[in-house]
C-alpha positions as semicolon CSV with decimal commas, in nm:
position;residue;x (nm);y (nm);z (nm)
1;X;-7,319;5,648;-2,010
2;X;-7,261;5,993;-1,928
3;X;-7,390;5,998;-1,605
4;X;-7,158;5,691;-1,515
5;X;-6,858;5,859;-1,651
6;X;-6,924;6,137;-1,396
7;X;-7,011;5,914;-1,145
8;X;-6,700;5,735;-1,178
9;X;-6,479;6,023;-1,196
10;X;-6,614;6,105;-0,869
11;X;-6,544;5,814;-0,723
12;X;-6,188;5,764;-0,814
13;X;-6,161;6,128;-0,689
14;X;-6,255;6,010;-0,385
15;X;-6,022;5,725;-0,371
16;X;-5,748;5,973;-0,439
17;X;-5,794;6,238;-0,156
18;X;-5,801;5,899;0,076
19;X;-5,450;5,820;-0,085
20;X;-5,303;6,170;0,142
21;X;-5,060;6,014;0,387
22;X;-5,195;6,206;0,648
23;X;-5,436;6,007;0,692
24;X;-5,514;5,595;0,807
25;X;-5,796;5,419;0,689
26;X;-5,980;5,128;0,791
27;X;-6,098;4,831;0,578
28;X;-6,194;4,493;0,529
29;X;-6,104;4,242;0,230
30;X;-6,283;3,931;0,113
31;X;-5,935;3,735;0,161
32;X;-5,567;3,832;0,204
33;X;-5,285;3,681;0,027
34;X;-4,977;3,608;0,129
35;X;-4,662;3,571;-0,135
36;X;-4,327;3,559;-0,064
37;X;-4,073;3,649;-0,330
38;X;-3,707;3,543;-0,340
39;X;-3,439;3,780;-0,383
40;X;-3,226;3,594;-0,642
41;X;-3,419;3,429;-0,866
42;X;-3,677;3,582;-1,102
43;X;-3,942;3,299;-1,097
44;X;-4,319;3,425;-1,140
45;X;-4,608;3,358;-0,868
46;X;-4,943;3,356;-1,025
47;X;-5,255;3,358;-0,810
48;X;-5,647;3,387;-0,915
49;X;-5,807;3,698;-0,681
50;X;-6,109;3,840;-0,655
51;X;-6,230;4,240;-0,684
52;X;-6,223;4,237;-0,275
53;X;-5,899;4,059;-0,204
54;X;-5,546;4,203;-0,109
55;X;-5,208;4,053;-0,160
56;X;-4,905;4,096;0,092
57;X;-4,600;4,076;-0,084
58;X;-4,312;3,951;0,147
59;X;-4,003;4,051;0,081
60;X;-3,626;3,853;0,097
61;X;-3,442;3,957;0,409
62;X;-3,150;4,023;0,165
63;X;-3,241;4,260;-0,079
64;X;-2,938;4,355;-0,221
65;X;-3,070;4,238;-0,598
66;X;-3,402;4,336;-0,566
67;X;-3,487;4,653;-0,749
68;X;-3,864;4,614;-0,764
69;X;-4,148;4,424;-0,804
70;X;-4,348;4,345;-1,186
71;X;-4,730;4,273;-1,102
72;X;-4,876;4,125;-1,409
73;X;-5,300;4,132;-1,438
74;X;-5,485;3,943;-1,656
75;X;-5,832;4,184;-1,669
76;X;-6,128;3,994;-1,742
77;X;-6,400;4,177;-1,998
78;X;-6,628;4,193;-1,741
79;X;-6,419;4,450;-1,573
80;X;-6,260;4,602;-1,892
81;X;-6,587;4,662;-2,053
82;X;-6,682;4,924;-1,740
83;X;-6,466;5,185;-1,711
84;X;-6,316;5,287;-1,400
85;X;-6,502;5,014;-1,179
86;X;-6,240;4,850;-1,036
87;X;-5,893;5,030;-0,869
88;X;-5,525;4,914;-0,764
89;X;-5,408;5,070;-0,493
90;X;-5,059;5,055;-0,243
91;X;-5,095;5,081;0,155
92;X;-4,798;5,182;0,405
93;X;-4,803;5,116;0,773
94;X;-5,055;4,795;0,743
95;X;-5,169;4,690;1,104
96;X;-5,218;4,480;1,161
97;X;-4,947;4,234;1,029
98;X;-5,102;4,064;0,721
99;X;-5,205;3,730;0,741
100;X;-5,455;3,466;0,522
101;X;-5,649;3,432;0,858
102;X;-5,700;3,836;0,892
103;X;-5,964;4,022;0,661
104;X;-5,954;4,355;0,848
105;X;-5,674;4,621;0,830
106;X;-5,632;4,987;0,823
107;X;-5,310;5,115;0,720
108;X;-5,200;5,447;0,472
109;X;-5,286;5,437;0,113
110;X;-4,977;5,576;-0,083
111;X;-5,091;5,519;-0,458
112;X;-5,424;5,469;-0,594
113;X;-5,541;5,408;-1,026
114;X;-5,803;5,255;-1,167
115;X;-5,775;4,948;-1,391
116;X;-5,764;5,002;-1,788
117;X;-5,997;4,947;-1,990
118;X;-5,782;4,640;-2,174
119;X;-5,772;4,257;-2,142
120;X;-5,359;4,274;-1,920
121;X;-5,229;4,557;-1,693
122;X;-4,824;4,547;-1,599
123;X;-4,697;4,769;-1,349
124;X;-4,403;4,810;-1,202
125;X;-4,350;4,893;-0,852
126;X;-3,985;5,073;-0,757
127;X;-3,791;4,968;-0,406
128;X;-3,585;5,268;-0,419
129;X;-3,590;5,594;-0,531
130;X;-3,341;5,517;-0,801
131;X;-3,403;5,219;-1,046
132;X;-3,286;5,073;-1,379
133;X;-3,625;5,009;-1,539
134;X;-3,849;5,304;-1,659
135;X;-4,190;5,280;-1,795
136;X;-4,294;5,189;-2,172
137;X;-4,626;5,172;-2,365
138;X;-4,655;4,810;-2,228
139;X;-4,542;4,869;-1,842
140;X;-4,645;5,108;-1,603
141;X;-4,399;5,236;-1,364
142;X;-4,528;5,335;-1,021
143;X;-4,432;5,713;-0,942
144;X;-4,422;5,638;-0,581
145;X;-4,180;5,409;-0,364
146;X;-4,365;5,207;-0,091
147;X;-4,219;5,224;0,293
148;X;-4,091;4,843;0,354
149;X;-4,000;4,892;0,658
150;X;-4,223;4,628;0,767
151;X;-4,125;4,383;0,511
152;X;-4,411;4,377;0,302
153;X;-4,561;4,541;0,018
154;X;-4,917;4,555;0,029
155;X;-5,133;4,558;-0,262
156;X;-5,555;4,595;-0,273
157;X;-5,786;4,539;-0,502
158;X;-6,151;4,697;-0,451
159;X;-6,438;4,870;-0,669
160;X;-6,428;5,168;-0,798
161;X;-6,797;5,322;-0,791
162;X;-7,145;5,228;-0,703
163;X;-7,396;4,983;-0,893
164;X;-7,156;4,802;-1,072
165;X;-7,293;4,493;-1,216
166;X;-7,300;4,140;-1,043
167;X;-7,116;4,010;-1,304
168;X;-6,817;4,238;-1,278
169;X;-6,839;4,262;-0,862
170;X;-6,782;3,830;-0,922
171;X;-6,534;3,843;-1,142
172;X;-6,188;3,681;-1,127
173;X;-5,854;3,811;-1,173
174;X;-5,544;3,631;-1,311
175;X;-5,256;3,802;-1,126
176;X;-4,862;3,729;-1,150
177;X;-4,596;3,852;-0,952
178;X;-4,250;3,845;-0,978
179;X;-3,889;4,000;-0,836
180;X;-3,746;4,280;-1,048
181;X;-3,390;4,163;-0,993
182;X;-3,093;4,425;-1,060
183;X;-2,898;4,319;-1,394
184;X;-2,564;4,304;-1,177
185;X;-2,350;4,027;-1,011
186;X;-2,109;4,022;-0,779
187;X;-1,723;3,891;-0,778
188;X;-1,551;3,867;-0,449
189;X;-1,166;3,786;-0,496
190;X;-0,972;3,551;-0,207
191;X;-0,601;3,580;-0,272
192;X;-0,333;3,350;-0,082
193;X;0,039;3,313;-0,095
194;X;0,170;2,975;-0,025
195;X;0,399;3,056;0,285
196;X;0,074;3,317;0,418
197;X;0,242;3,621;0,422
198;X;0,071;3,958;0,271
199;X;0,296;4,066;0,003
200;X;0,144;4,326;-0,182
201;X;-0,029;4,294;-0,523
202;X;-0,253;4,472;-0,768
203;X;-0,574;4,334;-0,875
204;X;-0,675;4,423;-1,250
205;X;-1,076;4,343;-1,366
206;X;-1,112;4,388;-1,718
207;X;-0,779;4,582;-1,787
208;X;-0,863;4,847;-1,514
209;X;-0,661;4,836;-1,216
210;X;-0,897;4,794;-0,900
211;X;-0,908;4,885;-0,515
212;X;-0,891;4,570;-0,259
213;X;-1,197;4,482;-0,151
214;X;-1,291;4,208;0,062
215;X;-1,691;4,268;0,034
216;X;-1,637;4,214;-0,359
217;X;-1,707;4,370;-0,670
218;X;-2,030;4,455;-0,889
219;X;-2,007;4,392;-1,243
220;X;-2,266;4,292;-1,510
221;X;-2,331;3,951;-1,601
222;X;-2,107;3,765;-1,842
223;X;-1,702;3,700;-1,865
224;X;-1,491;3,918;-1,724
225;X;-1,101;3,884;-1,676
226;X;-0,943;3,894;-1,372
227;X;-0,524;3,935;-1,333
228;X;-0,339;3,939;-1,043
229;X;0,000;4,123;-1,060
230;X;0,301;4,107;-0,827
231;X;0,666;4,160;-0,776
232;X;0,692;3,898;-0,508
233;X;0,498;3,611;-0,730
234;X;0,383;3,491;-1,029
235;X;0,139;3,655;-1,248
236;X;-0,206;3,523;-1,240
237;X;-0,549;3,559;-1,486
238;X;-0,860;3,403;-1,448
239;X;-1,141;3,475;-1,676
240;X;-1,487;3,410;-1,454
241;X;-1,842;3,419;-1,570
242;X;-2,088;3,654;-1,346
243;X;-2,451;3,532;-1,341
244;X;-2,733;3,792;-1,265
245;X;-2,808;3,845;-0,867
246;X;-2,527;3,598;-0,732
247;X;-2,237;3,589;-0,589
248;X;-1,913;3,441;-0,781
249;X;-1,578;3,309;-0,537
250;X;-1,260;3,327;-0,717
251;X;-1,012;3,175;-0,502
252;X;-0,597;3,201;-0,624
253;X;-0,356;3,094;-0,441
254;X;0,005;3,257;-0,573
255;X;0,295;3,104;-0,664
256;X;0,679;3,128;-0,600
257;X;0,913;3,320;-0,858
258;X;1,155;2,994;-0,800
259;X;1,151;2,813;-1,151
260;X;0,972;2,455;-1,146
261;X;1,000;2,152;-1,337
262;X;0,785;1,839;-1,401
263;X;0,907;1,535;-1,558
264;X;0,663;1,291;-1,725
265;X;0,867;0,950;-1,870
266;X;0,759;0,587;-1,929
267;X;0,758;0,331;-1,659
268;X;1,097;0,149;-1,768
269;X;1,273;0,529;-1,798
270;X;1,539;0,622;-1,550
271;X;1,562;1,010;-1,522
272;X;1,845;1,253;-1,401
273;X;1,824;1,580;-1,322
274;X;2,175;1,780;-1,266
275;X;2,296;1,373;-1,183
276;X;2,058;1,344;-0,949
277;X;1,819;1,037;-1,003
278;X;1,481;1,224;-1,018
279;X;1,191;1,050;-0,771
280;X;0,909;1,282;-0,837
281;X;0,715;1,258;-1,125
282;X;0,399;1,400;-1,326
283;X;0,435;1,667;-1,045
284;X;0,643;2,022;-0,979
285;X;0,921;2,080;-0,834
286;X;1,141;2,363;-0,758
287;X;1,452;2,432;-0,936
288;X;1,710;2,706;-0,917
289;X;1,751;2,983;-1,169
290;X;1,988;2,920;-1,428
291;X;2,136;2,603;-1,649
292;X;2,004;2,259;-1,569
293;X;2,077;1,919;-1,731
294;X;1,798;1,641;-1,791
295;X;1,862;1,291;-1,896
296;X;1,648;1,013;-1,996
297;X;1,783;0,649;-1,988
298;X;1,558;0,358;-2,153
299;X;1,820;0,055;-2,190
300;X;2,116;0,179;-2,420
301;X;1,861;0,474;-2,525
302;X;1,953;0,762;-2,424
303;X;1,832;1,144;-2,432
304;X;2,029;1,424;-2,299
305;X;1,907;1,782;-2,281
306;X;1,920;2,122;-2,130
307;X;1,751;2,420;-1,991
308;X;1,831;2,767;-1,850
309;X;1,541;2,810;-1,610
310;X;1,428;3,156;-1,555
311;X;1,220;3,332;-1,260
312;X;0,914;3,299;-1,256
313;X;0,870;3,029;-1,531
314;X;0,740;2,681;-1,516
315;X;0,915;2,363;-1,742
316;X;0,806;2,030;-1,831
317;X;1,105;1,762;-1,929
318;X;0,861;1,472;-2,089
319;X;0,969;1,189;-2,305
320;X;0,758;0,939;-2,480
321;X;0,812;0,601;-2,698
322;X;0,582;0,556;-2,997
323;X;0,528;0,275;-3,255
324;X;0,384;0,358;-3,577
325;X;0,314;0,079;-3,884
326;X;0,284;0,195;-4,227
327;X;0,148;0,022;-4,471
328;X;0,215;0,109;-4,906
C-alpha cells in the first residue's frame, strides 16, 4: 500500500508538470462527448462516461447569464476504493474541433486533480475571473478560468497511475452538468408619449432615481417598483417581477395632464355633460380644468351633480339602478 501511495504520487506529479501551458500535448480518448448547455435556463445534462472518455462542453452564444459551469460525478467504489487512480483534468486550445466522431486531440492542459476518494465529486468551473459562487465543504471551486475562446470547455477523464485493476479501468461514471446562471435579471424600460414627442422625465427603480438606459437595467430577481415622473404628464408606477437570467419589457405609454372623464349609465339613461348630450361611454374623454356639470335622466328620474376637474386627474360619473327585496 505504501509502495502504491508513492507510485501514485508520482504519477499525479507527472500529470501536473504536463498541466504548464507552455506546453501541447497529444492524446487519444475512448469517446468524446458533446453537450451543449443553454444560457438561460439551469436544467441538468446527465451522461454515463467511461475512465477514457472526454466531454466538450458547448457553450450559448449569449453568455451574458452564464457565470460557470457545476459538473456533478457520481464515483463508483471501484474507483473510490483506489486512491488517486483516476484524474479530472481541463484542456485550452483543443484541435482539433471536438466532435463524437474524433477520438484524437492534443490541446493545453490548464488544470489537473485526481478524483476523491468518496462515492460524488462537485466542482465548479468559473467563466470569468470574478464570480458569485465560492467553494464549500460540498463544492469545489476551480482556481483556474478556462480560455473559451473557441466555444467550448473541454473536460477529460483518464487514469491516474499504472496497474490499476480491470475492474476500476471498466468502470462507469455517472456525470451531470449544468449552467451556473448569474442570480440577476434584467429590466429594460420603453417609454412613449401619446403625441411622440421626447419630453423629459425621470425614471425611479425602487425609490432611487436612475440614468436612461435603453440596453436596460440589472436587478435581482423578484418585485421591484418602477415610477415614472414628469412635469409634462402624468405620473406613472408599475411594480414588475424579474425572473433569474431573462429579460423583462415594461412598456408605458404617458398620459396627458388634461383631466378625463368616463361615464358608465344604464341602457335607458340619457346623460349630459356641461348640456351637452354625452355619446361616449364606458370610455375617457378629455375635459377641461375646472367646474363641470353631469346629469343623469331615467324617465322623470333625475340626478344632477358636479365636479371641479383638476390637472392631471382622471373621473368617473357612473350611475346604477338596483332592486333589493327584504323579507321579515
Amino acid at each position: 500500500m505504501k509502495i502504491h501511495g508513492i507510485r501514485s504520487k508520482i504519477i499525479i506529479f507527472s500529470l501536473l508538470c504536463a498541466a504548464s501551458p507552455l506546453f501541447s500535448e497529444t492524446f487519444r480518448v475512448r469517446k468524446l462527448f458533446p453537450l451543449k448547455l443553454t444560457g438561460t435556463v439551469q436544467s441538468e445534462q446527465t451522461l454515463v462516461t467511461g475512465i477514457n472518455d472526454s466531454i466538450a462542453i458547448f457553450l450559448p452564444e449569449d453568455r451574458s447569464w452564464l457565470e460557470g459551469i457545476e459538473i456533478k460525478i457520481a464515483i463508483p467504489e471501484e474507483v473510490a476504493a483506489w486512491q488517486d487512480s483516476v484524474a479530472l483534468s481541463l484542456y485550452d486550445n483543443i484541435t482539433p474541433l471536438p466532435s463524437s466522431s474524433q477520438i484524437d486531440y492534443s490541446g493545453t492542459r490548464s488544470f489537473v486533480k485526481p478524483l476523491p476518494t468518496r462515492l460524488s465529486w462537485v466542482i465548479r468551473i468559473p467563466l470569468s475571473a470574478s464570480v458569485s459562487f465560492k467553494e464549500s465543504a460540498y463544492d469545489t471551486k476551480l482556481g483556474v478560468v478556462p480560455d473559451t475562446k473557441q466555444g467550448f470547455v473541454f473536460v477529460r477523464l483518464q487514469p491516474a497511475m499504472k496497474g490499476i485493476p480491470d475492474e476500476t479501468i471498466n468502470a462507469e461514471l455517472k456525470i451531470s452538468i449544468k449552467p451556473i446562471l448569474i442570480n440577476k435579471g434584467k429590466l429594460r424600460v420603453s417609454v412613449a408619449s401619446p403625441n411622440g414627442d421626447t419630453s423629459p422625465y425621470t425614471l425611479f427603480i425602487d425609490g432611487t432615481k436612475t440614468d436612461v438606459d435603453e440596453k436596460g437595467y440589472t436587478l435581482t430577481p423578484g418585485a421591484h417598483d418602477v415610477n415614472i415622473v414628469s412635469d409634462f404628464y402624468r405620473d406613472e408606477m408599475r411594480t414588475v417581477c424579474i425572473d433569474q437570467a431573462k429579460t423583462t419589457e415594461l412598456s408605458i405609454v404617458l398620459k396627458s395632464l388634461v383631466p378625463t372623464l368616463a361615464v358608465t349609465a344604464p341602457d335607458n339613461a340619457t346623460v349630459y355633460v356641461d348640456g351637452q348630450k354625452c355619446t361616449v361611454f364606458g370610455k375617457e374623454f378629455e375635459i377641461s380644468e375646472g367646474e363641470h356639470t353631469v346629469r343623469f335622466v331615467m324617465g322623470d328620474y333625475e340626478i344632477l351633480r358636479t365636479l371641479n376637474a383638476q390637472k392631471g386627474k382622471s373621473y368617473t360619473a357612473s350611475v346604477t339602478v338596483d332592486l333589493t327585496i327584504s323579507e321579515q
